Amino acid sequence: MIKTALSHPNKALVIYWGNEDDPLRIPTRSSLSITLQGINHPLDYIVTLRTMQSADRDRVFIDGTEDRGEIRTQFVRHLDIMRVYTGFKEKVEVITRKTFPVGSGLAGSAASASSMAEAFAGLIGKTADRKLVSIMARRGSGSASRSVFGGSVVWQKGNSDDSSYAKQLFDENHWDIRNVIALVSSDPKKLRSIDGMALSKKTCPELLYTAFASVSSDHIEEASSAMAARDIGKLGALYEKENDLFRQVCLKTTPRLDYWAKATHDIFDKVAYLRNDSIPAYAGTDAGPNVHIFTLPRHVERVTRVVGEVEGVLEIIHCRVGEGSHLIQQHLA
Ligand code: PMV
């Protein structure tokens, strides 16, 4: 049997950063994101899973090359977890192809793990069970639980394996909001998010971390009502407030997690300048130096021009609100 899935990254407006249970990836706070589909540069992660009769080990091919090391181990770990959920026993060949840099703060892990979960659900005939797909994606990478859905998505933290999964808030046609990504680096991260967030939880001053964890429900409510009203000013202000809080948590972590490059600071200055000029543009980052700017379609050109002038910007990727992970018919060979 063979199944192929395609998935996209997502950008959190209310951020996931820290787990109550690390192996299960049950987070310390709920989060909210928008799924991103590239317009001038596809942001696709495709996974083909092919069952292998009587094989005794899984094989993993990343962008055309077989991996026998750490990456294979991560994929096999995720497969084994999904086997436990579903009783599926066969060994598989995993073939992946991506069209964007993974490990650079573009949430490649979200696209990759959700694509894996979707393809695996395809093998067992369970793609209609979106809760199961989201839970299986979460076990690969927390933020992947959200890429299972298109549009805007809330991951309710829950308090157990079965109660921690994402749901769609509004679909991709609700509001044409854009995300302009200023790519500052496409180098892999030095520290994986899962390790960075564990450090924050352990070392960040307790008052700050508790406030960060507990404010997420209010922030999700604010973001949801701004989206319902299609109010970019309200959504943007909330996005920047969350981003500031996330940055404070990172900077108060020991050792200090400063993910920003000089260009990141310069882009934030440019975005503030654009806003002074009445352009609704709002900046935030993930655990990396790249900047995600939310704006409206009619301002994309100006935002791209101004931000593109910053020294150190390698590429501008223009995204619209994307679809969730889904099966496709074109299998990877
Ligand atoms: O899903 P992970 O373990 O790669 O963590 C992603 C965390 C952030 O991207 C920084 C925030 C988020 O909510 O997506």
mmCIF file of C-alpha atoms and ligand atoms in Angstrom:
data_model
loop_
_atom_site.group_PDB
_atom_site.id
_atom_site.type_symbol
_atom_site.label_atom_id
_atom_site.label_comp_id
_atom_site.label_asym_id
_atom_site.label_seq_id
_atom_site.Cartn_x
_atom_site.Cartn_y
_atom_site.Cartn_z
ATOM 1 C CA MET A 1 0.000 0.000 0.000
ATOM 2 C CA ILE A 2 1.154 3.557 -0.667
ATOM 3 C CA LYS A 3 -0.159 6.907 0.643
ATOM 4 C CA THR A 4 1.152 10.427 0.170
ATOM 5 C CA ALA A 5 0.349 13.543 2.174
ATOM 6 C CA LEU A 6 1.128 17.223 1.775
ATOM 7 C CA SER A 7 1.303 19.701 4.617
ATOM 8 C CA HIS A 8 2.298 23.291 5.323
ATOM 9 C CA PRO A 9 3.941 25.071 8.228
ATOM 10 C CA ASN A 10 1.965 27.359 10.509
ATOM 11 C CA LYS A 11 2.768 30.571 12.350
ATOM 12 C CA ALA A 12 1.692 30.830 15.960
ATOM 13 C CA LEU A 13 0.118 34.098 17.096
ATOM 14 C CA VAL A 14 -0.287 32.690 20.587
ATOM 15 C CA ILE A 15 2.854 30.670 21.036
ATOM 16 C CA TYR A 16 3.548 27.148 22.282
ATOM 17 C CA TRP A 17 6.709 27.127 24.360
ATOM 18 C CA GLY A 18 7.098 24.496 27.059
ATOM 19 C CA ASN A 19 5.615 21.165 28.014
ATOM 20 C CA GLU A 20 3.958 19.837 31.122
ATOM 21 C CA ASP A 21 4.891 16.410 29.804
ATOM 22 C CA ASP A 22 7.857 16.336 27.427
ATOM 23 C CA PRO A 23 7.573 12.821 25.906
ATOM 24 C CA LEU A 24 3.799 13.201 25.407
ATOM 25 C CA ARG A 25 4.170 16.835 24.354
ATOM 26 C CA ILE A 26 1.356 18.091 26.523
ATOM 27 C CA PRO A 27 2.025 21.817 26.587
ATOM 28 C CA THR A 28 2.065 24.296 29.465
ATOM 29 C CA ARG A 29 -0.227 26.658 27.529
ATOM 30 C CA SER A 30 -2.746 26.514 24.701
ATOM 31 C CA SER A 31 -1.754 28.112 21.395
ATOM 32 C CA LEU A 32 -3.267 29.561 18.226
ATOM 33 C CA SER A 33 -1.820 29.664 14.720
ATOM 34 C CA ILE A 34 -2.498 30.361 11.073
ATOM 35 C CA THR A 35 -1.543 27.726 8.504
ATOM 36 C CA LEU A 36 0.688 29.172 5.780
ATOM 37 C CA GLN A 37 0.719 28.476 2.059
ATOM 38 C CA GLY A 38 3.552 30.073 0.067
ATOM 39 C CA ILE A 39 2.586 32.235 -2.923
ATOM 40 C CA ASN A 40 5.958 33.137 -4.480
ATOM 41 C CA HIS A 41 7.774 30.150 -2.936
ATOM 42 C CA PRO A 42 5.890 26.939 -2.114
ATOM 43 C CA LEU A 43 6.105 25.884 1.537
ATOM 44 C CA ASP A 44 5.179 22.249 1.059
ATOM 45 C CA TYR A 45 6.275 19.170 2.934
ATOM 46 C CA ILE A 46 5.365 15.933 1.155
ATOM 47 C CA VAL A 47 5.598 12.467 2.696
ATOM 48 C CA THR A 48 5.030 9.164 0.910
ATOM 49 C CA LEU A 49 4.673 6.034 3.044
ATOM 50 C CA ARG A 50 4.989 2.705 1.253
ATOM 51 C CA THR A 51 4.503 -0.563 3.138
ATOM 52 C CA MET A 52 7.296 -3.115 2.697
ATOM 53 C CA GLN A 53 6.262 -6.768 2.772
ATOM 54 C CA SER A 54 8.351 -8.840 5.219
ATOM 55 C CA ALA A 55 10.935 -6.086 5.862
ATOM 56 C CA ASP A 56 12.300 -5.937 9.407
ATOM 57 C CA ARG A 57 13.178 -2.221 9.543
ATOM 58 C CA ASP A 58 11.811 1.089 8.309
ATOM 59 C CA ARG A 59 13.782 2.991 5.691
ATOM 60 C CA VAL A 60 13.849 6.785 5.447
ATOM 61 C CA PHE A 61 14.720 8.816 2.338
ATOM 62 C CA ILE A 62 15.050 12.571 2.802
ATOM 63 C CA ASP A 63 15.069 14.649 -0.373
ATOM 64 C CA GLY A 64 16.368 11.728 -2.428
ATOM 65 C CA THR A 65 19.004 10.374 -0.023
ATOM 66 C CA GLU A 66 18.621 7.496 2.404
ATOM 67 C CA ASP A 67 19.321 8.533 6.002
ATOM 68 C CA ARG A 68 20.755 5.949 8.370
ATOM 69 C CA GLY A 69 21.454 8.271 11.290
ATOM 70 C CA GLU A 70 19.707 10.655 13.676
ATOM 71 C CA ILE A 71 17.006 11.815 11.241
ATOM 72 C CA ARG A 72 15.956 8.211 10.560
ATOM 73 C CA THR A 73 15.817 7.606 14.311
ATOM 74 C CA GLN A 74 13.419 10.556 14.753
ATOM 75 C CA PHE A 75 11.128 9.370 11.940
ATOM 76 C CA VAL A 76 11.119 5.768 13.214
ATOM 77 C CA ARG A 77 10.366 6.960 16.754
ATOM 78 C CA HIS A 78 7.340 8.854 15.400
ATOM 79 C CA LEU A 79 6.220 5.833 13.341
ATOM 80 C CA ASP A 80 6.515 3.550 16.382
ATOM 81 C CA ILE A 81 4.360 5.906 18.459
ATOM 82 C CA MET A 82 1.705 5.931 15.716
ATOM 83 C CA ARG A 83 1.871 2.118 15.513
ATOM 84 C CA VAL A 84 1.065 1.932 19.225
ATOM 85 C CA TYR A 85 -2.010 4.156 18.738
ATOM 86 C CA THR A 86 -3.334 2.146 15.837
ATOM 87 C CA GLY A 87 -2.035 -1.423 16.056
ATOM 88 C CA PHE A 88 -0.520 -1.073 12.574
ATOM 89 C CA LYS A 89 2.499 -3.407 12.407
ATOM 90 C CA GLU A 90 4.028 -3.244 8.947
ATOM 91 C CA LYS A 91 7.406 -1.657 8.218
ATOM 92 C CA VAL A 92 7.413 1.216 5.781
ATOM 93 C CA GLU A 93 9.574 3.207 3.449
ATOM 94 C CA VAL A 94 9.327 6.925 4.227
ATOM 95 C CA ILE A 95 10.103 9.235 1.304
ATOM 96 C CA THR A 96 10.025 12.974 1.946
ATOM 97 C CA ARG A 97 10.455 16.110 -0.122
ATOM 98 C CA LYS A 98 10.297 19.680 1.099
ATOM 99 C CA THR A 99 10.353 22.974 -0.703
ATOM 100 C CA PHE A 100 11.575 25.155 2.130
ATOM 101 C CA PRO A 101 14.412 25.233 4.642
ATOM 102 C CA VAL A 102 13.712 23.096 7.705
ATOM 103 C CA GLY A 103 15.172 24.040 11.093
ATOM 104 C CA SER A 104 15.299 27.739 10.303
ATOM 105 C CA GLY A 105 12.366 29.031 12.336
ATOM 106 C CA LEU A 106 9.911 28.345 9.505
ATOM 107 C CA ALA A 107 8.170 25.582 11.486
ATOM 108 C CA GLY A 108 9.382 22.867 9.138
ATOM 109 C CA SER A 109 8.900 20.336 11.915
ATOM 110 C CA ALA A 110 5.191 21.226 12.039
ATOM 111 C CA ALA A 111 4.815 20.543 8.317
ATOM 112 C CA SER A 112 6.922 17.399 8.445
ATOM 113 C CA ALA A 113 5.261 15.706 11.443
ATOM 114 C CA SER A 114 1.720 16.606 10.293
ATOM 115 C CA SER A 115 2.489 15.227 6.836
ATOM 116 C CA MET A 116 3.750 12.007 8.450
ATOM 117 C CA ALA A 117 0.618 11.712 10.609
ATOM 118 C CA GLU A 118 -1.662 12.369 7.634
ATOM 119 C CA ALA A 119 0.058 9.782 5.413
ATOM 120 C CA PHE A 120 0.034 7.267 8.256
ATOM 121 C CA ALA A 121 -3.697 7.906 8.851
ATOM 122 C CA GLY A 122 -4.098 7.275 5.107
ATOM 123 C CA LEU A 123 -2.480 3.837 5.441
ATOM 124 C CA ILE A 124 -4.933 2.817 8.158
ATOM 125 C CA GLY A 125 -7.975 4.487 6.537
ATOM 126 C CA LYS A 126 -8.433 7.036 9.357
ATOM 127 C CA THR A 127 -7.898 10.441 7.755
ATOM 128 C CA ALA A 128 -11.468 11.442 8.629
ATOM 129 C CA ASP A 129 -10.594 11.170 12.331
ATOM 130 C CA ARG A 130 -9.032 14.636 12.591
ATOM 131 C CA LYS A 131 -8.597 14.365 16.364
ATOM 132 C CA LEU A 132 -6.477 11.225 15.940
ATOM 133 C CA VAL A 133 -4.435 12.830 13.133
ATOM 134 C CA SER A 134 -3.812 15.913 15.297
ATOM 135 C CA ILE A 135 -2.777 13.803 18.305
ATOM 136 C CA MET A 136 -0.446 11.664 16.156
ATOM 137 C CA ALA A 137 1.057 14.825 14.618
ATOM 138 C CA ARG A 138 1.535 16.331 18.104
ATOM 139 C CA ARG A 139 3.599 13.335 19.163
ATOM 140 C CA GLY A 140 6.025 14.095 16.303
ATOM 141 C CA SER A 141 6.260 17.832 16.999
ATOM 142 C CA GLY A 142 3.897 19.867 19.179
ATOM 143 C CA SER A 143 3.141 22.600 16.657
ATOM 144 C CA ALA A 144 2.360 19.916 14.032
ATOM 145 C CA SER A 145 -0.940 19.247 15.832
ATOM 146 C CA ARG A 146 -2.097 22.587 14.351
ATOM 147 C CA SER A 147 -0.933 22.059 10.717
ATOM 148 C CA VAL A 148 -3.465 19.233 10.423
ATOM 149 C CA PHE A 149 -6.034 22.002 9.903
ATOM 150 C CA GLY A 150 -6.219 24.906 7.492
ATOM 151 C CA GLY A 151 -7.084 28.500 8.363
ATOM 152 C CA SER A 152 -6.744 29.541 11.981
ATOM 153 C CA VAL A 153 -6.304 26.792 14.514
ATOM 154 C CA VAL A 154 -6.376 26.470 18.300
ATOM 155 C CA TRP A 155 -4.471 23.755 20.136
ATOM 156 C CA GLN A 156 -6.173 23.358 23.525
ATOM 157 C CA LYS A 157 -3.476 22.156 25.860
ATOM 158 C CA GLY A 158 -5.629 19.540 27.579
ATOM 159 C CA ASN A 159 -4.214 17.532 30.442
ATOM 160 C CA SER A 160 -3.743 14.063 28.967
ATOM 161 C CA ASP A 161 -2.652 12.403 25.749
ATOM 162 C CA ASP A 162 -6.246 12.091 24.600
ATOM 163 C CA SER A 163 -7.343 15.641 25.450
ATOM 164 C CA SER A 164 -4.439 17.590 23.900
ATOM 165 C CA TYR A 165 -5.201 18.268 20.237
ATOM 166 C CA ALA A 166 -6.029 21.072 17.820
ATOM 167 C CA LYS A 167 -9.274 22.258 16.246
ATOM 168 C CA GLN A 168 -10.006 24.653 13.436
ATOM 169 C CA LEU A 169 -11.276 28.089 14.439
ATOM 170 C CA PHE A 170 -11.944 29.633 10.986
ATOM 171 C CA ASP A 171 -11.217 27.992 7.652
ATOM 172 C CA GLU A 172 -8.779 29.373 5.061
ATOM 173 C CA ASN A 173 -11.519 31.315 3.251
ATOM 174 C CA HIS A 174 -12.681 33.301 6.270
ATOM 175 C CA TRP A 175 -10.224 36.192 5.920
ATOM 176 C CA ASP A 176 -7.543 36.942 3.355
ATOM 177 C CA ILE A 177 -4.744 37.978 5.683
ATOM 178 C CA ARG A 178 -1.131 37.658 4.490
ATOM 179 C CA ASN A 179 2.126 36.679 6.086
ATOM 180 C CA VAL A 180 5.309 38.132 4.657
ATOM 181 C CA ILE A 181 8.313 36.156 5.869
ATOM 182 C CA ALA A 182 11.657 37.937 5.849
ATOM 183 C CA LEU A 183 14.135 35.085 5.689
ATOM 184 C CA VAL A 184 17.322 36.073 7.469
ATOM 185 C CA SER A 185 18.884 32.658 7.767
ATOM 186 C CA SER A 186 18.217 29.213 6.394
ATOM 187 C CA ASP A 187 20.806 27.535 8.609
ATOM 188 C CA PRO A 188 19.573 24.748 10.869
ATOM 189 C CA LYS A 189 18.925 25.833 14.462
ATOM 190 C CA LYS A 190 21.718 25.250 16.981
ATOM 191 C CA LEU A 191 19.215 24.214 19.645
ATOM 192 C CA ARG A 192 15.980 22.383 18.820
ATOM 193 C CA SER A 193 12.773 24.063 20.023
ATOM 194 C CA ILE A 194 11.962 21.117 22.284
ATOM 195 C CA ASP A 195 15.286 21.619 24.106
ATOM 196 C CA GLY A 196 15.002 25.430 24.200
ATOM 197 C CA MET A 197 11.514 25.319 25.671
ATOM 198 C CA ALA A 198 12.571 22.759 28.295
ATOM 199 C CA LEU A 199 15.358 25.136 29.361
ATOM 200 C CA SER A 200 12.891 28.038 29.612
ATOM 201 C CA LYS A 201 10.531 26.029 31.768
ATOM 202 C CA LYS A 202 13.383 25.016 34.064
ATOM 203 C CA THR A 203 15.293 28.284 34.376
ATOM 204 C CA CYS A 204 13.006 31.231 33.564
ATOM 205 C CA PRO A 205 11.974 33.217 36.697
ATOM 206 C CA GLU A 206 8.855 31.528 38.010
ATOM 207 C CA LEU A 207 6.677 34.648 38.087
ATOM 208 C CA LEU A 208 7.369 35.408 34.434
ATOM 209 C CA TYR A 209 6.896 31.807 33.277
ATOM 210 C CA THR A 210 3.647 31.393 35.232
ATOM 211 C CA ALA A 211 2.289 34.661 33.828
ATOM 212 C CA PHE A 212 3.313 33.554 30.307
ATOM 213 C CA ALA A 213 1.566 30.184 30.753
ATOM 214 C CA SER A 214 -1.615 31.539 32.306
ATOM 215 C CA VAL A 215 -2.269 34.455 29.938
ATOM 216 C CA SER A 216 -2.644 32.209 26.877
ATOM 217 C CA SER A 217 -6.404 31.627 27.300
ATOM 218 C CA ASP A 218 -7.091 35.386 27.391
ATOM 219 C CA HIS A 219 -4.835 35.888 24.375
ATOM 220 C CA ILE A 220 -6.610 33.133 22.436
ATOM 221 C CA GLU A 221 -9.946 34.754 23.214
ATOM 222 C CA GLU A 222 -8.660 38.173 22.067
ATOM 223 C CA ALA A 223 -7.189 36.721 18.874
ATOM 224 C CA SER A 224 -10.377 34.771 18.128
ATOM 225 C CA SER A 225 -12.599 37.821 18.459
ATOM 226 C CA ALA A 226 -10.201 39.910 16.316
ATOM 227 C CA MET A 227 -10.353 37.200 13.652
ATOM 228 C CA ALA A 228 -14.133 36.948 13.853
ATOM 229 C CA ALA A 229 -14.293 40.725 13.289
ATOM 230 C CA ARG A 230 -11.460 40.634 10.696
ATOM 231 C CA ASP A 231 -9.767 43.387 12.706
ATOM 232 C CA ILE A 232 -6.086 43.524 11.700
ATOM 233 C CA GLY A 233 -5.239 46.272 14.219
ATOM 234 C CA LYS A 234 -6.540 44.252 17.142
ATOM 235 C CA LEU A 235 -5.019 40.988 15.933
ATOM 236 C CA GLY A 236 -1.681 42.645 15.170
ATOM 237 C CA ALA A 237 -1.454 44.290 18.607
ATOM 238 C CA LEU A 238 -2.128 40.944 20.277
ATOM 239 C CA TYR A 239 0.461 39.247 18.025
ATOM 240 C CA GLU A 240 3.158 41.754 18.968
ATOM 241 C CA LYS A 241 2.253 41.542 22.668
ATOM 242 C CA GLU A 242 2.624 37.737 22.557
ATOM 243 C CA ASN A 243 5.867 38.059 20.646
ATOM 244 C CA ASP A 244 7.294 40.459 23.286
ATOM 245 C CA LEU A 245 6.316 38.081 26.057
ATOM 246 C CA PHE A 246 7.863 35.095 24.246
ATOM 247 C CA ARG A 247 11.067 37.076 23.724
ATOM 248 C CA GLN A 248 11.222 38.055 27.404
ATOM 249 C CA VAL A 249 10.848 34.389 28.381
ATOM 250 C CA CYS A 250 13.668 33.429 25.985
ATOM 251 C CA LEU A 251 15.973 36.207 27.168
ATOM 252 C CA LYS A 252 15.374 35.320 30.834
ATOM 253 C CA THR A 253 16.227 31.681 30.182
ATOM 254 C CA THR A 254 19.632 30.415 31.311
ATOM 255 C CA PRO A 255 21.616 30.222 29.125
ATOM 256 C CA ARG A 256 19.944 33.175 27.445
ATOM 257 C CA LEU A 257 18.085 32.221 24.262
ATOM 258 C CA ASP A 258 18.608 35.101 21.892
ATOM 259 C CA TYR A 259 17.374 33.854 18.534
ATOM 260 C CA TRP A 260 17.543 37.241 16.841
ATOM 261 C CA ALA A 261 20.176 38.409 14.342
ATOM 262 C CA LYS A 262 21.028 42.056 13.669
ATOM 263 C CA ALA A 263 18.751 41.946 10.627
ATOM 264 C CA THR A 264 15.873 40.782 12.858
ATOM 265 C CA HIS A 265 16.155 43.994 14.943
ATOM 266 C CA ASP A 266 16.383 46.093 11.774
ATOM 267 C CA ILE A 267 13.247 44.464 10.313
ATOM 268 C CA PHE A 268 11.272 45.163 13.500
ATOM 269 C CA ASP A 269 12.366 48.840 13.202
ATOM 270 C CA LYS A 270 11.145 48.932 9.596
ATOM 271 C CA VAL A 271 7.802 47.420 10.551
ATOM 272 C CA ALA A 272 7.373 50.045 13.294
ATOM 273 C CA TYR A 273 8.192 52.718 10.697
ATOM 274 C CA LEU A 274 5.561 51.286 8.325
ATOM 275 C CA ARG A 275 2.968 51.399 11.076
ATOM 276 C CA ASN A 276 3.768 55.039 11.782
ATOM 277 C CA ASP A 277 2.967 55.531 8.132
ATOM 278 C CA SER A 278 -0.493 53.947 8.665
ATOM 279 C CA ILE A 279 0.406 50.568 7.145
ATOM 280 C CA PRO A 280 -1.062 47.724 9.228
ATOM 281 C CA ALA A 281 1.991 45.483 9.520
ATOM 282 C CA TYR A 282 2.879 43.470 12.619
ATOM 283 C CA ALA A 283 6.069 41.524 13.281
ATOM 284 C CA GLY A 284 6.885 38.395 15.247
ATOM 285 C CA THR A 285 9.333 35.489 15.216
ATOM 286 C CA ASP A 286 9.479 31.818 16.107
ATOM 287 C CA ALA A 287 12.539 30.320 17.733
ATOM 288 C CA GLY A 288 14.775 31.741 15.021
ATOM 289 C CA PRO A 289 15.860 35.015 13.393
ATOM 290 C CA ASN A 290 13.298 35.064 10.555
ATOM 291 C CA VAL A 291 10.491 37.586 10.843
ATOM 292 C CA HIS A 292 6.833 36.849 10.085
ATOM 293 C CA ILE A 293 4.910 40.013 9.231
ATOM 294 C CA PHE A 294 1.111 39.895 9.177
ATOM 295 C CA THR A 295 -0.549 42.423 6.894
ATOM 296 C CA LEU A 296 -3.381 42.778 4.378
ATOM 297 C CA PRO A 297 -3.081 41.878 0.655
ATOM 298 C CA ARG A 298 -3.024 45.491 -0.556
ATOM 299 C CA HIS A 299 0.030 46.300 1.609
ATOM 300 C CA VAL A 300 2.171 43.286 0.716
ATOM 301 C CA GLU A 301 4.057 45.089 -2.037
ATOM 302 C CA ARG A 302 5.069 48.018 0.173
ATOM 303 C CA VAL A 303 5.984 45.773 3.119
ATOM 304 C CA THR A 304 8.088 43.583 0.811
ATOM 305 C CA ARG A 305 9.890 46.587 -0.673
ATOM 306 C CA VAL A 306 10.693 48.235 2.672
ATOM 307 C CA VAL A 307 11.700 45.064 4.489
ATOM 308 C CA GLY A 308 13.617 43.770 1.451
ATOM 309 C CA GLU A 309 15.986 46.759 1.775
ATOM 310 C CA VAL A 310 17.290 45.528 5.138
ATOM 311 C CA GLU A 311 20.834 44.216 4.946
ATOM 312 C CA GLY A 312 20.901 40.489 5.689
ATOM 313 C CA VAL A 313 17.460 39.652 4.295
ATOM 314 C CA LEU A 314 18.019 36.667 1.990
ATOM 315 C CA GLU A 315 14.528 36.218 0.626
ATOM 316 C CA ILE A 316 10.973 37.382 1.148
ATOM 317 C CA ILE A 317 8.357 34.642 1.158
ATOM 318 C CA HIS A 318 4.809 35.833 0.691
ATOM 319 C CA CYS A 319 2.102 33.560 2.142
ATOM 320 C CA ARG A 320 -1.627 33.368 2.288
ATOM 321 C CA VAL A 321 -3.729 31.367 4.727
ATOM 322 C CA GLY A 322 -3.275 27.725 3.792
ATOM 323 C CA GLU A 323 -5.092 24.406 3.878
ATOM 324 C CA GLY A 324 -4.487 21.704 6.426
ATOM 325 C CA SER A 325 -2.582 18.488 5.745
ATOM 326 C CA HIS A 326 -4.275 16.200 3.223
ATOM 327 C CA LEU A 327 -3.629 13.182 1.024
ATOM 328 C CA ILE A 328 -2.538 13.689 -2.579
ATOM 329 C CA GLN A 329 -2.374 11.242 -5.491
ATOM 330 C CA GLN A 330 1.168 12.017 -6.736
ATOM 331 C CA HIS A 331 3.472 9.658 -4.870
ATOM 332 C CA LEU A 332 7.183 10.332 -4.394
ATOM 333 C CA ALA A 333 9.512 7.756 -5.898
HETATM 334 O O1 PMV B 1 6.677 22.023 17.450
HETATM 335 P P1 PMV B 1 8.043 22.348 17.913
HETATM 336 O O2 PMV B 1 8.508 21.405 18.971
HETATM 337 O O3 PMV B 1 9.011 22.488 16.761
HETATM 338 O O4 PMV B 1 7.972 23.787 18.622
HETATM 339 C C1 PMV B 1 7.641 24.946 17.913
HETATM 340 C C2 PMV B 1 7.603 26.120 18.802
HETATM 341 C C3 PMV B 1 7.421 27.471 18.120
HETATM 342 O O5 PMV B 1 7.442 27.353 16.720
HETATM 343 C C4 PMV B 1 8.567 28.381 18.519
HETATM 344 C C5 PMV B 1 6.133 28.114 18.570
HETATM 345 C C6 PMV B 1 4.845 27.572 18.001
HETATM 346 O O6 PMV B 1 3.840 27.654 18.705
HETATM 347 O O7 PMV B 1 4.828 27.121 16.846
#
